[in-house]
CSV table of C-alpha atoms in Angstrom, one decimal:
chain,number,residue,atom,x,y,z
A,137,MET,CA,-6.3,-11.5,5.3
A,138,ASP,CA,-6.5,-13.0,1.8
A,139,ASP,CA,-10.2,-11.7,1.6
A,140,ILE,CA,-9.4,-8.2,1.6
A,141,ARG,CA,-10.1,-6.4,-1.4
A,142,ALA,CA,-10.1,-2.5,-0.4
A,143,LEU,CA,-8.2,-0.5,1.9
A,144,THR,CA,-10.2,2.3,3.3
A,145,PHE,CA,-7.9,5.2,4.5
A,146,ASP,CA,-8.5,8.1,7.4
A,147,VAL,CA,-6.9,11.0,5.8
A,148,PHE,CA,-6.2,14.0,8.4
A,149,GLY,CA,-3.2,12.8,10.3
A,150,THR,CA,-2.7,9.6,8.5
A,151,VAL,CA,-2.4,10.4,5.1
A,152,VAL,CA,-1.5,14.2,5.4
A,153,ASP,CA,-0.1,16.0,8.1
A,154,TRP,CA,-2.6,18.6,8.9
A,155,ARG,CA,-0.7,20.5,11.9
A,156,GLY,CA,2.4,21.0,9.7
A,157,SER,CA,0.4,21.8,6.6
A,158,LEU,CA,-1.7,24.3,8.6
A,159,ILE,CA,1.4,26.0,10.3
A,160,ARG,CA,2.9,26.7,6.9
A,161,GLU,CA,-0.3,28.1,5.8
A,162,GLY,CA,-0.2,30.3,8.6
A,163,GLU,CA,3.1,31.7,8.0
A,164,MET,CA,2.6,32.4,4.4
A,165,LEU,CA,-0.4,34.2,5.1
A,166,GLY,CA,1.4,35.9,8.1
A,167,ARG,CA,4.3,37.0,5.8
A,168,LYS,CA,1.8,38.4,3.4
A,169,LYS,CA,-0.5,40.3,5.7
A,170,GLY,CA,2.4,41.4,8.4
A,171,ILE,CA,0.8,39.5,10.8
A,172,GLU,CA,2.6,37.8,13.7
A,173,ALA,CA,0.6,34.9,15.2
A,174,ASP,CA,1.5,31.4,17.0
A,175,TRP,CA,0.4,29.5,14.0
A,176,ALA,CA,1.2,26.3,16.1
A,177,ALA,CA,-1.4,27.5,18.5
A,178,PHE,CA,-3.8,28.6,15.6
A,179,ALA,CA,-3.8,25.1,13.9
A,180,ASP,CA,-4.1,23.4,17.3
A,181,ALA,CA,-7.1,25.8,17.8
A,182,TRP,CA,-8.7,25.4,14.8
A,183,ARG,CA,-8.5,21.5,14.7
A,184,GLY,CA,-9.6,21.4,18.6
A,185,LEU,CA,-13.1,22.6,17.1
A,186,TYR,CA,-13.3,19.7,14.6
A,187,GLN,CA,-14.8,17.5,16.9
A,188,PRO,CA,-17.1,19.4,18.7
A,189,LEU,CA,-18.5,20.7,15.3
A,190,MET,CA,-19.2,17.4,14.1
A,191,GLU,CA,-20.7,16.2,17.3
A,192,ARG,CA,-23.2,18.5,16.5
A,193,VAL,CA,-24.0,16.8,13.3
A,194,ARG,CA,-23.7,13.6,14.8
A,195,ALA,CA,-26.3,14.9,17.5
A,196,GLY,CA,-28.9,16.2,15.1
A,197,GLN,CA,-28.5,19.9,16.4
A,198,LEU,CA,-27.2,20.8,13.0
A,199,PRO,CA,-28.4,19.2,9.7
A,200,TRP,CA,-25.8,17.7,7.7
A,201,THR,CA,-23.0,19.8,6.7
A,202,LYS,CA,-19.9,19.3,4.9
A,203,LEU,CA,-16.6,19.6,6.5
A,204,ASP,CA,-15.9,22.8,4.7
A,205,GLU,CA,-18.7,24.4,6.2
A,206,LEU,CA,-17.8,23.2,9.7
A,207,HIS,CA,-14.2,24.1,8.9
A,208,ARG,CA,-15.3,27.8,8.3
A,209,ILE,CA,-17.6,28.0,11.3
A,210,GLY,CA,-14.3,27.1,13.2
A,211,LEU,CA,-12.4,29.3,11.6
A,212,ASP,CA,-14.8,32.4,12.3
A,213,SER,CA,-14.9,31.6,15.8
A,214,ILE,CA,-10.9,31.8,15.9
A,215,LEU,CA,-10.1,34.7,13.8
A,216,SER,CA,-10.1,37.5,16.3
A,217,ARG,CA,-8.2,35.5,18.6
A,218,PHE,CA,-5.2,35.1,16.2
A,219,GLU,CA,-5.4,38.5,14.9
A,220,LEU,CA,-7.3,37.7,11.5
A,221,GLY,CA,-9.9,39.8,12.1
A,222,ASP,CA,-9.0,42.1,9.4
A,223,LEU,CA,-9.2,39.3,6.6
A,224,ASP,CA,-11.7,40.1,3.8
A,225,GLU,CA,-14.0,37.2,2.7
A,226,HIS,CA,-11.7,36.1,-0.3
A,227,GLU,CA,-9.0,35.7,2.4
A,228,ILE,CA,-10.8,34.1,4.9
A,229,ASP,CA,-12.0,31.5,2.2
A,230,GLU,CA,-8.6,31.1,0.8
A,231,LEU,CA,-7.4,30.2,4.5
A,232,ASN,CA,-10.3,27.7,5.1
A,233,ARG,CA,-9.1,26.1,1.9
A,234,ALA,CA,-5.9,25.2,3.7
A,235,TRP,CA,-7.4,21.9,4.4
A,236,HIS,CA,-7.3,21.3,0.7
A,237,ARG,CA,-3.8,21.7,0.6
A,238,LEU,CA,-2.4,19.5,3.2
A,239,ASP,CA,0.7,17.8,2.7
A,240,PRO,CA,1.3,13.8,2.9
A,241,TRP,CA,3.4,12.4,5.1
A,242,PRO,CA,6.7,11.8,3.3
A,243,ASP,CA,6.3,7.8,2.9
A,244,ALA,CA,2.4,8.3,2.0
A,245,VAL,CA,2.6,8.8,-1.9
A,246,GLU,CA,4.9,5.8,-2.5
A,247,GLY,CA,3.3,3.9,-0.1
A,248,LEU,CA,-0.2,4.4,-1.6
A,249,LYS,CA,1.2,3.7,-5.0
A,250,ARG,CA,2.7,0.1,-4.0
A,251,LEU,CA,-0.5,-0.7,-2.1
A,252,LYS,CA,-2.6,0.4,-5.1
A,253,ARG,CA,-1.1,-2.4,-7.3
A,254,LYS,CA,-3.2,-5.1,-5.0
A,255,TYR,CA,-6.1,-3.1,-3.6
A,256,VAL,CA,-8.6,-0.9,-4.2
A,257,LEU,CA,-7.8,2.3,-2.3
A,258,ALA,CA,-10.5,4.8,-1.1
A,259,THR,CA,-10.9,7.8,1.5
A,260,LEU,CA,-13.1,6.8,4.4
A,261,SER,CA,-12.5,10.4,5.8
A,262,ASN,CA,-14.6,12.8,7.3
A,263,GLY,CA,-13.5,15.0,4.9
A,264,ASN,CA,-15.8,16.4,2.2
A,265,VAL,CA,-15.3,15.4,-1.6
A,266,ALA,CA,-14.0,18.1,-3.2
A,267,LEU,CA,-11.5,19.1,-0.2
A,268,LEU,CA,-10.3,15.2,-0.7
A,269,VAL,CA,-10.3,15.8,-4.4
A,270,ASN,CA,-8.2,18.7,-4.5
A,271,MET,CA,-5.9,17.6,-2.0
A,272,ALA,CA,-5.1,14.2,-4.1
A,273,LYS,CA,-4.5,16.2,-7.2
A,274,ARG,CA,-2.1,18.7,-5.5
A,275,ALA,CA,-0.3,15.9,-3.2
A,276,GLY,CA,-0.6,13.1,-5.8
A,277,LEU,CA,-2.8,10.7,-4.0
A,278,PRO,CA,-3.5,7.7,-6.2
A,279,TRP,CA,-7.1,7.2,-4.7
A,280,ASP,CA,-9.4,4.8,-6.6
A,281,ALA,CA,-12.3,6.2,-5.1
A,282,VAL,CA,-13.0,9.2,-3.0
A,283,LEU,CA,-15.8,8.3,-0.5
A,284,GLY,CA,-16.3,8.8,3.4
A,285,ALA,CA,-18.5,11.1,5.5
A,286,GLU,CA,-20.1,13.2,2.7
A,287,VAL,CA,-21.6,10.1,0.3
A,288,ALA,CA,-22.4,8.1,3.3
A,289,ARG,CA,-24.1,11.3,5.1
A,290,ALA,CA,-22.6,10.0,8.5
A,291,TYR,CA,-19.3,11.5,10.4
A,292,LYS,CA,-17.0,9.1,11.6
A,293,PRO,CA,-17.2,7.1,14.5
A,294,GLN,CA,-20.8,6.7,13.3
A,295,PRO,CA,-21.2,3.0,12.0
A,296,GLU,CA,-22.9,4.4,8.7
A,297,ALA,CA,-20.0,6.1,7.7
A,298,TYR,CA,-18.1,2.5,7.6
A,299,THR,CA,-21.0,0.3,6.3
A,300,ARG,CA,-22.2,2.9,3.4
A,301,THR,CA,-18.6,2.8,2.4
A,302,ALA,CA,-18.0,-0.7,2.2
A,303,GLU,CA,-21.5,-1.0,0.2
A,304,PHE,CA,-20.5,1.6,-2.4
A,305,LEU,CA,-17.2,-0.5,-3.1
A,306,GLY,CA,-19.7,-3.5,-3.5
A,307,LEU,CA,-17.9,-5.2,-0.8
A,308,LYS,CA,-18.4,-6.8,2.6
A,309,PRO,CA,-16.8,-5.3,5.6
A,310,GLU,CA,-14.8,-7.8,6.1
A,311,GLN,CA,-13.3,-7.4,2.7
A,312,CYS,CA,-12.3,-3.9,3.8
A,313,MET,CA,-9.2,-3.0,6.0
A,314,MET,CA,-9.6,0.6,7.9
A,315,VAL,CA,-5.9,2.1,8.1
A,316,ALA,CA,-5.7,4.8,10.2
A,317,ALA,CA,-3.1,6.3,13.0
A,318,HIS,CA,-6.1,6.5,15.5
A,319,GLY,CA,-7.4,3.7,17.8
A,320,GLY,CA,-10.8,5.1,18.1
A,321,ASP,CA,-11.4,5.0,14.4
A,322,LEU,CA,-10.1,1.5,13.9
A,323,LYS,CA,-12.1,0.5,17.1
A,324,ALA,CA,-15.4,1.9,15.2
A,325,ALA,CA,-14.5,0.3,12.0
A,326,SER,CA,-13.9,-2.9,13.4
A,327,GLU,CA,-17.2,-3.1,15.2
A,328,CYS,CA,-18.7,-2.7,11.7
A,329,GLY,CA,-16.7,-5.8,10.7
A,330,PHE,CA,-13.6,-4.2,9.0
A,331,ARG,CA,-10.4,-5.6,9.1
A,332,THR,CA,-7.9,-2.7,10.9
A,333,ALA,CA,-4.4,-1.6,10.3
A,334,PHE,CA,-2.7,0.9,12.8
A,335,VAL,CA,-0.1,3.3,10.9
A,336,ALA,CA,1.7,5.2,13.8
A,337,ARG,CA,2.2,8.8,13.2
A,338,PRO,CA,4.0,10.0,16.1
A,339,LEU,CA,4.4,13.5,14.9
A,340,GLU,CA,0.9,14.1,14.3
A,341,HIS,CA,0.6,16.4,17.1
A,342,GLY,CA,3.7,18.1,16.9
A,343,PRO,CA,7.5,17.2,18.4
A,344,ASP,CA,6.2,17.9,21.9
A,345,LYS,CA,3.2,15.6,22.2
A,346,GLU,CA,2.4,12.1,21.8
A,347,GLY,CA,0.9,10.4,18.8
A,348,ASP,CA,-2.1,8.6,19.3
A,349,ALA,CA,-2.2,6.2,21.7
A,350,GLY,CA,-4.1,3.6,19.5
A,351,GLY,CA,-0.9,1.6,18.9
A,352,SER,CA,-1.4,-0.7,21.7
A,353,GLY,CA,-4.6,-2.2,20.2
A,354,ASN,CA,-5.1,-5.5,18.8
A,355,TRP,CA,-5.5,-4.7,15.2
A,356,ASP,CA,-4.9,-6.9,12.4
A,357,ALA,CA,-1.6,-4.9,11.4
A,358,LYS,CA,0.7,-2.2,12.8
A,359,ALA,CA,2.8,-0.6,10.7
A,360,ALA,CA,5.6,2.2,11.2
A,361,ASP,CA,4.4,4.0,8.0
A,362,PHE,CA,2.5,3.3,4.5
A,363,ASN,CA,5.7,1.3,3.2
A,364,ASP,CA,6.1,-0.7,5.7
A,365,LEU,CA,2.3,-1.7,5.5
A,366,ALA,CA,2.8,-2.6,2.1
A,367,LYS,CA,5.7,-5.0,2.8
A,368,GLN,CA,3.2,-6.3,5.1
A,369,LEU,CA,0.7,-7.1,3.1
A,370,GLY,CA,2.9,-8.0,0.3
A,371,CYS,CA,3.0,-5.2,-2.0
B,232,MET,CA,-14.3,28.3,-21.2
B,233,ASP,CA,-11.4,29.5,-19.0
B,234,ASP,CA,-13.7,28.8,-15.8
B,235,ILE,CA,-13.9,25.2,-16.4
B,236,ARG,CA,-12.3,23.2,-13.3
B,237,ALA,CA,-13.7,19.9,-13.8
B,238,LEU,CA,-14.7,17.3,-16.8
B,239,THR,CA,-17.6,14.9,-15.8
B,240,PHE,CA,-17.7,12.1,-18.2
B,241,ASP,CA,-20.7,9.8,-19.3
B,242,VAL,CA,-18.8,6.2,-19.3
B,243,PHE,CA,-21.0,3.4,-21.0
B,244,GLY,CA,-20.0,4.3,-24.9
B,245,THR,CA,-18.4,7.5,-24.5
B,246,VAL,CA,-15.1,6.3,-22.5
B,247,VAL,CA,-15.8,2.3,-23.0
B,248,ASP,CA,-17.0,-0.1,-25.7
B,249,TRP,CA,-19.9,-1.4,-23.8
B,250,ARG,CA,-21.0,-3.4,-27.0
B,251,GLY,CA,-17.6,-4.9,-28.3
B,252,SER,CA,-16.9,-5.9,-24.9
B,253,LEU,CA,-19.9,-7.8,-23.8
B,254,ILE,CA,-19.8,-9.6,-27.2
B,255,ARG,CA,-16.3,-10.5,-26.3
B,256,GLU,CA,-17.5,-11.7,-22.5
B,257,GLY,CA,-20.3,-13.6,-24.0
B,258,GLU,CA,-17.7,-15.4,-26.5
B,259,MET,CA,-15.6,-16.4,-23.7
B,260,LEU,CA,-18.2,-17.7,-21.8
B,261,GLY,CA,-19.8,-19.7,-25.0
B,262,ARG,CA,-16.3,-21.3,-25.5
B,263,LYS,CA,-16.0,-22.5,-21.8
B,264,LYS,CA,-19.6,-23.8,-21.7
B,265,GLY,CA,-20.2,-24.7,-25.4
B,266,ILE,CA,-22.9,-22.5,-26.0
B,267,GLU,CA,-23.5,-21.0,-29.5
B,268,ALA,CA,-25.1,-17.7,-29.4
B,269,ASP,CA,-25.7,-14.5,-31.4
B,270,TRP,CA,-23.3,-12.7,-28.7
B,271,ALA,CA,-24.1,-9.1,-30.7
B,272,ALA,CA,-27.8,-9.9,-30.5
B,273,PHE,CA,-27.4,-10.8,-26.8
B,274,ALA,CA,-25.4,-7.4,-26.0
B,275,ASP,CA,-28.0,-5.3,-27.7
B,276,ALA,CA,-30.8,-7.0,-25.9
B,277,TRP,CA,-29.4,-6.7,-22.6
B,278,ARG,CA,-28.5,-3.2,-23.3
B,279,GLY,CA,-31.8,-2.5,-24.6
B,280,LEU,CA,-33.1,-3.2,-21.2
B,281,TYR,CA,-31.0,-0.4,-19.6
B,282,GLN,CA,-33.2,2.7,-20.2
B,283,PRO,CA,-36.5,0.8,-19.2
B,284,LEU,CA,-35.2,-0.6,-16.0
B,285,MET,CA,-33.8,3.1,-15.1
B,286,GLU,CA,-37.2,4.5,-16.0
B,287,ARG,CA,-38.8,2.2,-13.6
B,288,VAL,CA,-36.4,4.0,-10.8
B,289,ARG,CA,-37.1,7.3,-12.1
B,290,ALA,CA,-40.7,7.2,-12.1
B,291,GLY,CA,-40.7,5.7,-8.6
B,292,GLN,CA,-42.0,2.1,-9.7
B,293,LEU,CA,-38.8,0.6,-8.1
B,294,PRO,CA,-37.0,2.5,-5.0
B,295,TRP,CA,-33.6,3.2,-5.4
B,296,THR,CA,-31.7,0.3,-7.1
B,297,LYS,CA,-28.2,0.5,-8.2
B,298,LEU,CA,-27.2,-0.4,-11.8
B,299,ASP,CA,-25.7,-3.7,-11.1
B,300,GLU,CA,-29.0,-4.6,-9.5
B,301,LEU,CA,-30.9,-3.3,-12.8
B,302,HIS,CA,-28.4,-5.2,-14.9
B,303,ARG,CA,-29.1,-8.4,-13.1
B,304,ILE,CA,-33.1,-8.2,-13.6
B,305,GLY,CA,-32.4,-7.4,-17.1
B,306,LEU,CA,-29.7,-10.3,-17.6
B,307,ASP,CA,-32.1,-12.6,-15.7
B,308,SER,CA,-35.3,-11.8,-18.5
B,309,ILE,CA,-33.1,-12.9,-21.5
B,310,LEU,CA,-30.9,-15.9,-20.0
B,311,SER,CA,-33.3,-18.6,-21.5
B,312,ARG,CA,-33.7,-16.6,-25.0
B,313,PHE,CA,-30.0,-16.9,-25.4
B,314,GLU,CA,-29.4,-20.5,-24.4
B,315,LEU,CA,-28.1,-19.1,-20.8
B,316,GLY,CA,-30.5,-20.9,-19.0
B,317,ASP,CA,-28.5,-23.6,-17.6
B,318,LEU,CA,-25.9,-21.1,-16.0
B,319,ASP,CA,-25.5,-21.7,-12.3
B,320,GLU,CA,-25.9,-18.5,-9.7
B,321,HIS,CA,-22.0,-18.1,-9.8
B,322,GLU,CA,-22.1,-18.2,-13.4
B,323,ILE,CA,-24.9,-15.7,-13.9
B,324,ASP,CA,-23.2,-13.2,-11.1
B,325,GLU,CA,-19.7,-13.5,-12.9
B,326,LEU,CA,-21.8,-12.7,-16.4
B,327,ASN,CA,-23.3,-9.8,-15.0
B,328,ARG,CA,-20.2,-8.5,-13.7
B,329,ALA,CA,-19.2,-8.2,-17.3
B,330,TRP,CA,-20.1,-4.7,-17.1
B,331,HIS,CA,-17.1,-4.1,-14.4
B,332,ARG,CA,-14.9,-5.5,-17.1
B,333,LEU,CA,-15.6,-3.2,-20.1
B,334,ASP,CA,-12.7,-2.3,-22.1
B,335,PRO,CA,-12.0,1.7,-23.0
B,336,TRP,CA,-11.8,2.8,-26.4
B,337,PRO,CA,-8.6,3.1,-28.0
B,338,ASP,CA,-7.6,7.0,-27.3
B,339,ALA,CA,-9.5,7.0,-23.8
B,340,VAL,CA,-6.8,6.2,-21.6
B,341,GLU,CA,-4.5,8.6,-23.0
B,342,GLY,CA,-6.9,11.2,-23.7
B,343,LEU,CA,-7.7,11.4,-19.8
B,344,LYS,CA,-3.9,11.4,-18.7
B,345,ARG,CA,-3.5,14.4,-20.9
B,346,LEU,CA,-6.9,16.1,-19.7
B,347,LYS,CA,-6.1,15.3,-16.2
B,348,ARG,CA,-3.0,17.5,-16.2
B,349,LYS,CA,-5.2,20.5,-16.4
B,350,TYR,CA,-8.8,19.5,-14.8
B,351,VAL,CA,-10.4,17.1,-12.4
B,352,LEU,CA,-11.8,14.0,-13.9
B,353,ALA,CA,-15.0,12.7,-12.3
B,354,THR,CA,-17.3,10.0,-13.7
B,355,LEU,CA,-20.9,11.1,-14.2
B,356,SER,CA,-22.3,7.9,-15.1
B,357,ASN,CA,-25.5,6.0,-14.2
B,358,GLY,CA,-23.0,3.1,-13.4
B,359,ASN,CA,-22.6,2.6,-9.7
B,360,VAL,CA,-19.4,3.1,-7.8
B,361,ALA,CA,-17.9,-0.4,-7.5
B,362,LEU,CA,-18.9,-1.1,-11.1
B,363,LEU,CA,-16.8,2.2,-12.4
B,364,VAL,CA,-14.1,1.5,-9.7
B,365,ASN,CA,-13.6,-2.0,-10.9
B,366,MET,CA,-13.6,-0.8,-14.3
B,367,ALA,CA,-11.2,1.9,-13.7
B,368,LYS,CA,-8.9,-0.5,-11.8
B,369,ARG,CA,-9.1,-2.9,-14.9
B,370,ALA,CA,-8.5,-0.6,-17.7
B,371,GLY,CA,-6.3,1.9,-16.0
B,372,LEU,CA,-8.8,4.9,-16.4
B,373,PRO,CA,-7.3,8.0,-14.3
B,374,TRP,CA,-10.3,9.5,-12.4
B,375,ASP,CA,-9.8,11.7,-9.6
B,376,ALA,CA,-13.2,11.0,-8.5
B,377,VAL,CA,-16.1,8.3,-9.0
B,378,LEU,CA,-19.4,10.0,-8.9
B,379,GLY,CA,-22.7,10.2,-10.7
B,380,ALA,CA,-26.0,8.2,-10.4
B,381,GLU,CA,-25.3,6.3,-7.0
B,382,VAL,CA,-24.0,9.1,-5.2
B,383,ALA,CA,-26.5,11.7,-6.2
B,384,ARG,CA,-29.2,8.9,-5.9
B,385,ALA,CA,-31.0,9.9,-9.3
B,386,TYR,CA,-30.2,8.3,-12.7
B,387,LYS,CA,-29.5,10.8,-15.4
B,388,PRO,CA,-31.1,12.8,-17.1
B,389,GLN,CA,-32.7,13.8,-14.1
B,390,PRO,CA,-31.1,17.1,-13.1
B,391,GLU,CA,-30.2,16.0,-9.6
B,392,ALA,CA,-27.6,13.5,-11.0
B,393,TYR,CA,-25.7,16.9,-12.7
B,394,THR,CA,-26.3,19.3,-9.9
B,395,ARG,CA,-25.3,17.2,-7.0
B,396,THR,CA,-22.1,15.8,-8.8
B,397,ALA,CA,-21.2,19.7,-9.4
B,398,GLU,CA,-21.9,20.1,-5.3
B,399,PHE,CA,-20.0,17.1,-4.6
B,400,LEU,CA,-17.0,18.7,-6.8
B,401,GLY,CA,-17.5,21.9,-4.9
B,402,LEU,CA,-18.3,23.6,-8.5
B,403,LYS,CA,-20.6,25.7,-9.9
B,404,PRO,CA,-22.6,23.7,-13.0
B,405,GLU,CA,-21.0,26.1,-15.3
B,406,GLN,CA,-17.5,25.3,-13.9
B,407,CYS,CA,-18.1,21.9,-15.2
B,408,MET,CA,-18.1,20.4,-18.4
B,409,MET,CA,-20.0,17.3,-19.4
B,410,VAL,CA,-18.4,14.9,-21.9
B,411,ALA,CA,-20.6,12.5,-23.6
B,412,ALA,CA,-21.3,10.9,-26.9
B,413,HIS,CA,-24.8,11.5,-26.6
B,414,GLY,CA,-27.0,14.5,-27.3
B,415,GLY,CA,-29.5,13.6,-24.5
B,416,ASP,CA,-27.1,13.5,-21.7
B,417,LEU,CA,-25.5,16.7,-22.9
B,418,LYS,CA,-28.8,18.8,-23.2
B,419,ALA,CA,-29.8,17.4,-19.8
B,420,ALA,CA,-26.6,18.8,-18.6
B,421,SER,CA,-26.9,21.9,-20.6
B,422,GLU,CA,-30.2,22.5,-18.8
B,423,CYS,CA,-28.6,22.4,-15.4
B,424,GLY,CA,-25.7,25.0,-16.8
B,425,PHE,CA,-23.0,22.4,-17.3
B,426,ARG,CA,-20.6,23.5,-20.3
B,427,THR,CA,-20.7,20.4,-23.0
B,428,ALA,CA,-18.5,18.6,-25.1
B,429,PHE,CA,-19.5,16.0,-27.7
B,430,VAL,CA,-17.4,13.0,-28.5
B,431,ALA,CA,-18.1,11.4,-31.6
B,432,ARG,CA,-18.2,7.2,-30.8
B,433,PRO,CA,-19.6,6.0,-34.3
B,434,LEU,CA,-18.9,2.3,-33.4
B,435,GLU,CA,-21.1,2.3,-30.2
B,436,HIS,CA,-24.0,0.0,-31.8
B,437,GLY,CA,-21.7,-1.7,-33.9
B,438,PRO,CA,-20.3,-1.3,-37.5
B,439,ASP,CA,-23.6,-1.6,-39.4
B,440,LYS,CA,-25.4,1.3,-36.9
B,441,GLU,CA,-25.1,4.8,-36.9
B,442,GLY,CA,-23.7,6.7,-33.5
B,443,ASP,CA,-25.8,9.1,-31.8
B,444,ALA,CA,-27.0,11.9,-33.9
B,445,GLY,CA,-26.0,14.4,-31.1
B,446,GLY,CA,-23.2,15.7,-33.1
B,447,SER,CA,-25.3,18.1,-34.7
B,448,GLY,CA,-26.2,19.7,-31.6
B,449,ASN,CA,-25.0,23.2,-30.5
B,450,TRP,CA,-22.1,22.3,-28.0
B,451,ASP,CA,-19.2,23.9,-26.4
B,452,ALA,CA,-16.8,21.5,-28.1
B,453,LYS,CA,-16.9,18.7,-30.4
B,454,ALA,CA,-14.5,16.2,-30.7
B,455,ALA,CA,-13.3,13.1,-32.8
B,456,ASP,CA,-12.1,11.5,-29.5
B,457,PHE,CA,-10.5,12.0,-26.2
B,458,ASN,CA,-7.2,13.4,-27.7
B,459,ASP,CA,-8.6,15.5,-30.0
B,460,LEU,CA,-10.7,17.0,-26.9
B,461,ALA,CA,-7.6,17.5,-25.0
B,462,LYS,CA,-5.9,19.2,-28.0
B,463,GLN,CA,-8.8,21.5,-28.1
B,464,LEU,CA,-8.7,22.1,-24.3
B,465,GLY,CA,-5.2,23.0,-24.4
B,466,CYS,CA,-3.8,20.3,-22.8
């Protein structure tokens, strides 16, 4: 563990609460436009299209398409189902950018600041650069580098997403620790040689659903939140 | 000017004093190894190979090669001329990484912190990501994003270096302002639609030589240093 130089982070669900934030954005839009919708169902439906749309890129059915554009394809397909069919282009674009305005989990900013003293902190997210930069600017996330799918031109869990991120950082995979709340992400990173840290985010899918079951995996570290991870890593 | 959302920075010479820092690194190595050399001449000779080596990549004579590797090719070619022929592989690699340890100009960190309140700050440098991340970590440079040649796969002044950086930021070129101490860099950025700010760095090439003559160009802003630029941009 002493060789670790960089921590690479999954972002959606691990650093930020995408579901709670999308509900908040939906409620704000609803008050402004007089729309009553089930915003939790809206958030879940939109996020539900995330993996299928990325899979079309991974499978080569779509050319490289950044996540902002995949989010927009998904949003367009559910607008009418959630009484959003009358929004104009500007309003739809603003709603699509809700992903740029996701709120961090309560421990995230403080934990990252602690971890940053000892490690290079980089995103290793499927989010595109602009999304992640705007999110970080708003939320105060202190990244040293914004990397991941767009600069690697590969969506996790494709191995190139991990290996190219390590190469950009000038590090061997074993000098990088993937931090995620999802077992599948950690498994893919581990298969590329990364060290792994599972952070529990039991509320990712809302209070009535369970968090990712990946916590039972055999990872290098398991933490209750980012401050706990910082403590375990001696920060 | 109100449309500007991001400032994109040249780094070598504009943000950091490459020449003074390489002289410092040479002197430290000299003391440790008992080598007496003209470290200013060494710095100038090494930097003198920068453009010719990048030109080989731009011209397609070399495949894409990151700047760390070009620096190493250049260093290897001048080692014997500066009494460095007895260094071992580890020592040469450490010396090559002197570019990761360049010191900022005295106003740079404070000026960037002021500018960061209002703008997205991104590198648009020919340096590779690891070099720029390690430099920023050591010097406290508060970038929002580390972009430029390596992620764009094009060396300035090739237009793709500028246009792809704007695309990564999700911005139109005219929403980006290139900040540089070099007229050639600003001219190329301007031709891609970027706004331009010239920052004078009269000591870049040492006290006995003149700085870049680009200050006489017709740029959107001209500043004495980063604090002056922050003041002019209302930060």
